[in-house]
Short mmCIF file of C-alpha atoms in Angstrom, two decimals:
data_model
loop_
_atom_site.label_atom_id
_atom_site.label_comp_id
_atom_site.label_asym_id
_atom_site.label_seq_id
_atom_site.Cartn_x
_atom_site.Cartn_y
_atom_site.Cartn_z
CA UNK L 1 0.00 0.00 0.00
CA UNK L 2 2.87 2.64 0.53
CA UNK L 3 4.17 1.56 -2.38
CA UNK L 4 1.37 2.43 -3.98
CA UNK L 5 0.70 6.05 -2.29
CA UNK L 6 4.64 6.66 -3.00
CA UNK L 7 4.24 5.99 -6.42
CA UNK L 8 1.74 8.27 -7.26
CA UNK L 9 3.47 11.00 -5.05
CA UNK L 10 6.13 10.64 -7.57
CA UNK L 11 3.93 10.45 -11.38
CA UNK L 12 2.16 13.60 -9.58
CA UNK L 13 4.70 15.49 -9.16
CA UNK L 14 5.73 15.54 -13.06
CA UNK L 15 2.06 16.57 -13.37
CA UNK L 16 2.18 19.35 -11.57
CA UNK L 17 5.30 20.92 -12.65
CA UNK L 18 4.32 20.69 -15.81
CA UNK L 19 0.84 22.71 -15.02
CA UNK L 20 3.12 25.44 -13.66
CA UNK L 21 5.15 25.44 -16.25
CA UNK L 22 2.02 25.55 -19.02
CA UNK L 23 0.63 28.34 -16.65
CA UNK L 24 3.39 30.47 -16.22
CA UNK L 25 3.96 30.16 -20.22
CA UNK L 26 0.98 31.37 -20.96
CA UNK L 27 1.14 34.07 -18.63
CA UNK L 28 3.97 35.25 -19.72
CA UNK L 29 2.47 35.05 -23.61
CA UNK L 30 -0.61 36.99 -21.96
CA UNK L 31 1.69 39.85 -20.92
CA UNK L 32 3.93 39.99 -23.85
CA UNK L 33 1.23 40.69 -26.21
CA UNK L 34 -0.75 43.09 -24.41
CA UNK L 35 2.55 45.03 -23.13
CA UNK L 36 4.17 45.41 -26.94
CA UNK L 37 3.35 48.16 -29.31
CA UNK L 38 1.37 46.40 -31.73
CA UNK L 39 2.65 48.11 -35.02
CA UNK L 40 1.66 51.59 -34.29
CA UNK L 41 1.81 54.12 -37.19
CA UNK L 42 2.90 57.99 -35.44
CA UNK L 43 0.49 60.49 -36.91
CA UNK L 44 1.56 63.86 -39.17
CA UNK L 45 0.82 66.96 -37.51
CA UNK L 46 -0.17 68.31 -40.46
CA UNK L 47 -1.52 66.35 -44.25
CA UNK L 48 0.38 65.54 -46.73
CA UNK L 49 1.83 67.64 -49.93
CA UNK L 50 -1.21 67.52 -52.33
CA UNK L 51 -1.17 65.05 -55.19
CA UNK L 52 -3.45 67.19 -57.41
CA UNK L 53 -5.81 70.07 -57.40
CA UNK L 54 -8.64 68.54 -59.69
CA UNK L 55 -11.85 68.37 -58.69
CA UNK L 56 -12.16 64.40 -58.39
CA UNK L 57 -14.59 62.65 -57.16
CA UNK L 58 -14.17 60.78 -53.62
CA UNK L 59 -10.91 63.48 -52.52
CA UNK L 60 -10.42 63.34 -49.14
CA UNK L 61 -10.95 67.44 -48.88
CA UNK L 62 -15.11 66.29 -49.33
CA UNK L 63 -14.99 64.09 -46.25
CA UNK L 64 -16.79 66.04 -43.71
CA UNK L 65 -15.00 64.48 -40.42
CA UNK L 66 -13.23 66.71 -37.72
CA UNK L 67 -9.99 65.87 -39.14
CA UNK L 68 -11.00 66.65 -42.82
CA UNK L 69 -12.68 69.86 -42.10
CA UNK L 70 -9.58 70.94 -40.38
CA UNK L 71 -7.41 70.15 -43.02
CA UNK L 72 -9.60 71.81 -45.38
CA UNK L 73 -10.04 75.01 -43.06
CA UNK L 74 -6.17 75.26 -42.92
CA UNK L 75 -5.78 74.61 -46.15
CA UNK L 76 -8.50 75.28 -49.00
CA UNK L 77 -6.89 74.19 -52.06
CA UNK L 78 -5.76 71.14 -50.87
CA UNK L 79 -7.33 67.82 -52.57
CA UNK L 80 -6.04 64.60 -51.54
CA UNK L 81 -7.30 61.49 -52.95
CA UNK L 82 -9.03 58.73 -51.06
CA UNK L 83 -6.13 56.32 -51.92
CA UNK L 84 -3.23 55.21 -54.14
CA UNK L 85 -2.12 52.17 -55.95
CA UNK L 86 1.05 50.43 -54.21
CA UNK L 87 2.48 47.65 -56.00
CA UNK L 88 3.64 44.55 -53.65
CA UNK L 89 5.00 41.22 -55.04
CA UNK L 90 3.94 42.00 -58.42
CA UNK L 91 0.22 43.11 -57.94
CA UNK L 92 -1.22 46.64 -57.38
CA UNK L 93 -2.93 47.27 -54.20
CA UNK L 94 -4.71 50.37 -53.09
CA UNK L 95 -3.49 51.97 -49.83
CA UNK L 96 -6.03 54.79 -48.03
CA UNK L 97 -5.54 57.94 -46.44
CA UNK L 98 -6.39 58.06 -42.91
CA UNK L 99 -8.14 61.09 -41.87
CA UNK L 100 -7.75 60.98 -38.02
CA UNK L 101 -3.42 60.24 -38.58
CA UNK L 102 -3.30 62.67 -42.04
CA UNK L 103 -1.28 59.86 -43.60
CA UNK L 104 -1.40 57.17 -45.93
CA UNK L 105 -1.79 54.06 -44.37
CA UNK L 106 1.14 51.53 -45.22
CA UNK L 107 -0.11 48.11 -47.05
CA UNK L 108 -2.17 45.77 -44.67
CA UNK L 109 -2.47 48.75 -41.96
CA UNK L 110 -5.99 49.57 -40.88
CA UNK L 111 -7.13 51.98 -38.30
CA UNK L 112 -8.46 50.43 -34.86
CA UNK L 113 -11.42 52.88 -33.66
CA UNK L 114 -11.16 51.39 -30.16
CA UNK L 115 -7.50 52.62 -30.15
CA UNK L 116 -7.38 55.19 -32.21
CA UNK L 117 -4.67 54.39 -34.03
CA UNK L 118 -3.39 53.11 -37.46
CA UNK L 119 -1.44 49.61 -36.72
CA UNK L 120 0.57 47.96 -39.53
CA UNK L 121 -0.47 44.33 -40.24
CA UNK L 122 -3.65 45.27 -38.46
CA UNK L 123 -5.49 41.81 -37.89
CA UNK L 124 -8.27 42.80 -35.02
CA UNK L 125 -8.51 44.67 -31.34
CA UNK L 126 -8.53 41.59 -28.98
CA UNK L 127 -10.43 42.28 -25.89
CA UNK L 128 -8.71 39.85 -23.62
CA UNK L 129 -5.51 41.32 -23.91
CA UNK L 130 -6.92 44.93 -24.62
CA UNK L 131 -4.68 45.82 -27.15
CA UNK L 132 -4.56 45.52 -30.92
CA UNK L 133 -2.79 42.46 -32.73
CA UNK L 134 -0.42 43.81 -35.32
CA UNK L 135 3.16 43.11 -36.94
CA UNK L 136 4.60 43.59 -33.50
CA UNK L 137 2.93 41.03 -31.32
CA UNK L 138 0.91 38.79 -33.53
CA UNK L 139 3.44 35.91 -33.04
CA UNK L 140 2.99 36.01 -29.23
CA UNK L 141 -0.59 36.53 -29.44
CA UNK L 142 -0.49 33.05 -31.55
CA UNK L 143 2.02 31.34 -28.67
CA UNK L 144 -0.77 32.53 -25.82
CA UNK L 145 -3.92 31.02 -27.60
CA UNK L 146 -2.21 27.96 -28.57
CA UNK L 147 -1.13 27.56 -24.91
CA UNK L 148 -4.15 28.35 -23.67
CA UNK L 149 -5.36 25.40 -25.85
CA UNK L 150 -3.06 23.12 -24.65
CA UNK L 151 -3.49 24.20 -20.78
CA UNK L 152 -7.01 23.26 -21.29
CA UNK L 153 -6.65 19.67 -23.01
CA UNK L 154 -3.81 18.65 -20.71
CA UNK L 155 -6.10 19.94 -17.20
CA UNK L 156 -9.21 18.45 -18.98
CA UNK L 157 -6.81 15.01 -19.42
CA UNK L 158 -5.28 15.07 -15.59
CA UNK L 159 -8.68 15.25 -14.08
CA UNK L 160 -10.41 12.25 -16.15
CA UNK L 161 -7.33 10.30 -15.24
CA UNK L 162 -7.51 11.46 -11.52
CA UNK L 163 -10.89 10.11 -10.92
CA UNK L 164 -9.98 6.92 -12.83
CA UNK L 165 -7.32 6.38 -10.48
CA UNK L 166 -9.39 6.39 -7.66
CA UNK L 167 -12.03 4.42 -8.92
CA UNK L 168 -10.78 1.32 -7.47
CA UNK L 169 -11.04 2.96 -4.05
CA UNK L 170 -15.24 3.13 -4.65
CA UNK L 171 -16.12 -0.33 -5.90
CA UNK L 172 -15.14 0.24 -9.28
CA UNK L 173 -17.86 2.98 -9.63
CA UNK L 174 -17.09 5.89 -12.12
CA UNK L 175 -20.15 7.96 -10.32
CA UNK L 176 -18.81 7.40 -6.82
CA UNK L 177 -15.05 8.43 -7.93
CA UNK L 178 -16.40 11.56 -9.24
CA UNK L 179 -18.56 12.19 -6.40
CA UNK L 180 -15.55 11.97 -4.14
CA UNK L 181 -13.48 14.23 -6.66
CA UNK L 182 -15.63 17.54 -7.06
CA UNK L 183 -12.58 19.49 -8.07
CA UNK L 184 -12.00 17.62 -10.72
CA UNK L 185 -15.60 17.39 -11.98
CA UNK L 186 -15.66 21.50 -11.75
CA UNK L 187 -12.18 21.83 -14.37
CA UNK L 188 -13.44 19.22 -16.75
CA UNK L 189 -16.72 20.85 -17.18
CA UNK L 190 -14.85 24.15 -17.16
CA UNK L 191 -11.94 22.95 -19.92
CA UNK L 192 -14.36 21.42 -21.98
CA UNK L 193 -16.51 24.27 -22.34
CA UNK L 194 -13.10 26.68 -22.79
CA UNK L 195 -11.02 24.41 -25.02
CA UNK L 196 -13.75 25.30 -27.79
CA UNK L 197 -13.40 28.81 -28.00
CA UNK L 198 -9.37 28.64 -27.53
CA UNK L 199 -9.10 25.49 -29.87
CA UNK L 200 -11.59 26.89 -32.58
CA UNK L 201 -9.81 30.38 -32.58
CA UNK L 202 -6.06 28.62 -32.57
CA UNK L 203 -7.20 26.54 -35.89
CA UNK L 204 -8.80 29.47 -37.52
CA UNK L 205 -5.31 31.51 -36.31
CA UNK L 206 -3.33 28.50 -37.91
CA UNK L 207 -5.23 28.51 -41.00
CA UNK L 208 -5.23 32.57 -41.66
CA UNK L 209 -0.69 32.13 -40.85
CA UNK L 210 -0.55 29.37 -43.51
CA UNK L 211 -2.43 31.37 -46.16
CA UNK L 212 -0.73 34.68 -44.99
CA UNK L 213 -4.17 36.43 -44.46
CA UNK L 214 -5.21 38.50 -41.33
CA UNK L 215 -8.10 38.11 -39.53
CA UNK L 216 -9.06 41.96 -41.21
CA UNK L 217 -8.11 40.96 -44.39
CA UNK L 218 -10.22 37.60 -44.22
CA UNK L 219 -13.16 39.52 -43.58
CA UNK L 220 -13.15 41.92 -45.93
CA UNK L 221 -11.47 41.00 -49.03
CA UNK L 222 -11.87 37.43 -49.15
CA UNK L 223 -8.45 36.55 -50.85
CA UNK L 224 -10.08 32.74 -51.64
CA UNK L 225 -11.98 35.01 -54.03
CA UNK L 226 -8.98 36.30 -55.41
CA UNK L 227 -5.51 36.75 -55.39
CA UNK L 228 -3.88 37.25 -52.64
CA UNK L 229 -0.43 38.91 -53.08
CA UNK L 230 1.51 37.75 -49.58
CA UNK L 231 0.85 34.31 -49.51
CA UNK L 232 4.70 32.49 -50.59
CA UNK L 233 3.46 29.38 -49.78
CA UNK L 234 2.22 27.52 -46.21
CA UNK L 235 5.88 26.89 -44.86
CA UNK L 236 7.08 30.48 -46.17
CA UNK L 237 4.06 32.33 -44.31
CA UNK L 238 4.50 30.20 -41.18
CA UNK L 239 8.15 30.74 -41.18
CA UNK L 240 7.30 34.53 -41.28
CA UNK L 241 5.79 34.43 -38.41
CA UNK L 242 8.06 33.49 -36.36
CA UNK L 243 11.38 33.09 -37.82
CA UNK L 244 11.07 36.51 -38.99
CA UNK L 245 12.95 39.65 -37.14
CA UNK L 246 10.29 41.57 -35.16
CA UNK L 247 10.75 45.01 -36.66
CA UNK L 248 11.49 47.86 -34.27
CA UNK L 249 8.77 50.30 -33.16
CA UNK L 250 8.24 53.70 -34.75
CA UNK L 251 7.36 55.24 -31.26
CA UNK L 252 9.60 56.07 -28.54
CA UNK L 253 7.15 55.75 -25.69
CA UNK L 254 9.74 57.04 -23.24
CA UNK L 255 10.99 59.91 -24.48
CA UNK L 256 9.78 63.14 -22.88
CA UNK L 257 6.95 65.36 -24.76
CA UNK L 258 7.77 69.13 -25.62
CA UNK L 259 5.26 71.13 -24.33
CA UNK L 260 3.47 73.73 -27.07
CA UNK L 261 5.29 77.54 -26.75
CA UNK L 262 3.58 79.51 -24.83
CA UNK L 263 1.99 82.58 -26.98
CA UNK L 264 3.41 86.12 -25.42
CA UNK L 265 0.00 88.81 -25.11
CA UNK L 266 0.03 91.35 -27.63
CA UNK L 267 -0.39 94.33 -24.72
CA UNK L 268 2.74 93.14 -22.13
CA UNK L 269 2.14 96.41 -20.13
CA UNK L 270 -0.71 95.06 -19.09
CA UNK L 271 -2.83 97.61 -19.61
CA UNK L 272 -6.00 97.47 -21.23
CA UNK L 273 -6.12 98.67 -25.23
CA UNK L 274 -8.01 101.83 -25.85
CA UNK L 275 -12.04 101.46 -27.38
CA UNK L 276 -12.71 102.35 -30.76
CA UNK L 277 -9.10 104.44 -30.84
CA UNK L 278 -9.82 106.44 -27.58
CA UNK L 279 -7.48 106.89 -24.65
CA UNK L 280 -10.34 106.27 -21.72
CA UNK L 281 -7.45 107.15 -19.32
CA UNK L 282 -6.48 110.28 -20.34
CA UNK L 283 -3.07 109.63 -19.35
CA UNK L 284 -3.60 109.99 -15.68
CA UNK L 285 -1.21 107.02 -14.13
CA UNK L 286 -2.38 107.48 -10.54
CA UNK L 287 -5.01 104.83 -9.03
CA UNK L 288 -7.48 105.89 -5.78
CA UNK L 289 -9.48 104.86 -3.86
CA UNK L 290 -13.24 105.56 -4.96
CA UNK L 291 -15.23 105.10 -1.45
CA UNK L 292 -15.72 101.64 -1.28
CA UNK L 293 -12.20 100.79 -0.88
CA UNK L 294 -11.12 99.63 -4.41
CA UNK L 295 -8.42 100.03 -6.02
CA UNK L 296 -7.07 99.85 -9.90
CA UNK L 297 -9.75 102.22 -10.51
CA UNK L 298 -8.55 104.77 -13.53
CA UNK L 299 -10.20 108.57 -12.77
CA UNK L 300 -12.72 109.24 -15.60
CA UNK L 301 -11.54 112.79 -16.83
CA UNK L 302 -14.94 114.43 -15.80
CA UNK L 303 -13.80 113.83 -11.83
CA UNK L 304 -10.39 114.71 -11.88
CA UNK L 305 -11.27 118.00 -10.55
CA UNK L 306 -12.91 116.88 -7.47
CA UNK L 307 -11.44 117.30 -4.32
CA UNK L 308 -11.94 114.31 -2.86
CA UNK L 309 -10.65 114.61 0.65
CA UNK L 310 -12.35 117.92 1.19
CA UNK L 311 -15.50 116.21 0.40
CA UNK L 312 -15.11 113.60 3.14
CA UNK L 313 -14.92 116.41 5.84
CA UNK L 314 -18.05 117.99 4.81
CA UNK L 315 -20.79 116.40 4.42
CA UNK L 316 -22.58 117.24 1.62
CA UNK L 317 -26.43 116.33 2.48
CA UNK L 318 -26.32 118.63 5.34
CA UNK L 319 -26.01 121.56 3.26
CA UNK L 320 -28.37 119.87 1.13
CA UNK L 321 -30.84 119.80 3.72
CA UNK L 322 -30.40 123.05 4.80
CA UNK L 323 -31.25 125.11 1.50
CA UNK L 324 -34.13 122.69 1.20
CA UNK L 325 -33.23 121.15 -2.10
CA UNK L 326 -33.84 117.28 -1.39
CA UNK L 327 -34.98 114.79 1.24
CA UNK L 328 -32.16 112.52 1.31
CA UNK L 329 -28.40 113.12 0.65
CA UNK L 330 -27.02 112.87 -2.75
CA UNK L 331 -24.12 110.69 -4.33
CA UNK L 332 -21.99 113.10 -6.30
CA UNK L 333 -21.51 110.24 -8.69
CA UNK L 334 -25.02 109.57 -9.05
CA UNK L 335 -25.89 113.44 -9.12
CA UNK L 336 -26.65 112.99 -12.96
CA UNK L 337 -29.98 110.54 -11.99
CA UNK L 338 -31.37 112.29 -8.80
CA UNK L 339 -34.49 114.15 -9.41
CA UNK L 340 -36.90 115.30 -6.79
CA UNK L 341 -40.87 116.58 -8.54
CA UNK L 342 -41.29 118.46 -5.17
CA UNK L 343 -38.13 120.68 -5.58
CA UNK L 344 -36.46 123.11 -7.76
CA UNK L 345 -33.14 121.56 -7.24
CA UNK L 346 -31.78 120.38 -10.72
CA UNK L 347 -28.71 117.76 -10.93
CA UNK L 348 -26.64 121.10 -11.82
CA UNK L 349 -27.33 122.59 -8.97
CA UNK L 350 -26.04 120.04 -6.98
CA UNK L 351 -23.01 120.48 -8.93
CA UNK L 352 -22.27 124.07 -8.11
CA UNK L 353 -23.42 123.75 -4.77
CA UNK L 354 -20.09 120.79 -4.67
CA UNK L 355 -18.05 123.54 -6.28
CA UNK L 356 -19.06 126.40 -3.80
CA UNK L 357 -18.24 124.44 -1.11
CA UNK L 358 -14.61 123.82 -2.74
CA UNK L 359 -13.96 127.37 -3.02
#
């Protein structure tokens, strides 16, 4: 009997340092591809030269997205057309403009609208991973779905074989075995059900590297309809995948941005320009206080006569009062709205009643 329980201490140890190592594999696949810079295409900051001035039809000045209506606002004249012809391996294919990136998109690039970006070898925006699968990082995207095949099958395998083993152990009864295994019930119902999405998508994968197709490009052209101008043959197209050099990125993610300059004000005194061509100021550079406390105040030219500290000594509704001209007291800057029907007091009286009491 120990014999027994040391022997399968030792087959499951193999079989469980072989799930780490599947695991960790694919982990490591998992972060590869979503952590590399898919193909990434940098944008212009500005279109390119013009190709023509005609009046085509389909130019990408007549587009009327934010990016085209800017180009055409900075630039009226400028007609671009929708696409050119690129010739690759001996057969012409037609390469668009892009109008978020104001480029031409390089052959087999397509835009991704979840990332906003043109990617070269553009086959589709994965949602495990969250990134795009591109030039870059298709070949590890392949390596983590094909693991992720085998981690199933192998799991799926391990737990059929671990109930069998302990079948003796109930009678010979399958049902009891699994009964007293519940773990492994739960990952062969849950391997079963994954290895068909992983398996199906790492046959379809295996079929689009042999042909040289991307999963875009199988979509919407439909090269079994026609040619298709990459495909060297199934061994060729594999061994581009990944025998091939990774090409390096176009971005450097980690170099430092340059802010925008910053644009100098046209007045650097700091002064307000002049309305309509007049000098509101009058050239007086002093600032007071008007009453309240407030300063930065410029003195209209009207009240530059005003003696403003002799006013503050006297005050000015008493006398007011005492030739019977209002009710209440005055403001002197107000004096131009006061009106009383009761009395003959007009707002120029007020005002050489102020300058009597200057003089």
């Amino acid at each position: 009997m120990n014999s027994i329980s040391s022997e399968k201490q030792v087959l499951g140890l193999p079989v469980l340092i072989a799930t780490i190592v599947l695991g960790l594999a694919d982990l490591a696949f998992l972060l590869m591809t979503s952590s590399r810079d898919p193909g990434i295409v940098p944008r212009n900051a500005r279109p390119p030269e013009s190709c023509g001035g005609g009046d085509e039809e389909g130019v990408a000045g007549d587009v009327t997205t934010p990016s085209a209506e800017w180009v055409t606002a900075a630039s009226p004249h400028l007609r671009l057309p929708r696409s050119k012809d690129v010739v690759v391996n001996g057969c012409v294919v037609k390469v668009k403009y892009c109008d978020t990136c104001l480029l031409y998109r390089p052959p087999r690039a397509s835009h991704c609208s979840i990332c906003n970006n043109c990617v070269r070898k553009f086959d589709h925006h994965c949602p495990w991973v969250g990134q795009c699968i591109g030039l870059r990082n298709y070949r590890f995207f392949f390596l983590f779905i094909s693991t992720s095949t085998l981690l199933c099958v192998y799991v799926f395998v391990v737990s059929w074989l671990n109930i069998v083993a302990h079948k003796d152990g109930n009678d010979g009864s399958l049902l009891k075995s699994m009964a007293g295994e519940p773990l492994s019930v739960v990952l062969i119902v849950y391997t079963f059900v994954s290895v068909w999405f992983v398996g199906g998508l790492t046959v379809f994968h295996l079929y689009l590297m042999s042909t040289n197709q991307t999963t875009y490009e199988n979509f919407r052209y439909r090269y079994d309809k026609k040619e298709n101008p990459y495909n060297r043959g199934a061994i060729s197209n594999i061994a581009e995948v990944f025998c091939a050099g990774i090409p390096p990125s176009m971005n450097n993610f980690r170099s430092w941005v340059a802010p925008p300059p910053l644009e100098e004000p046209d007045d650097v005194s700091g002064q307000l320009p002049p309305r309509n061509g007049a000098d509101l100021t009058g050239g007086v550079k002093e600032k007071v206080d008007l009453e309240m406390g407030r300063n930065g105040g410029i003195i209209p030219a009207i009240l530059r006569g005003l003696d403003y500290d002799e006013m503050e000594k006297n005050d000015v509704s008493v006398h007011i009062k005492d030739r019977g001209a209002a009710p209440a007291a005055p403001d002197p800057f107000m004096a131009g709205r006061w009106h009383n029907e009761d009395c003959e007091s007009t707002p120029t009286a007020v005002s050489h009643h102020v300058n009597s009491e200057r003089l």
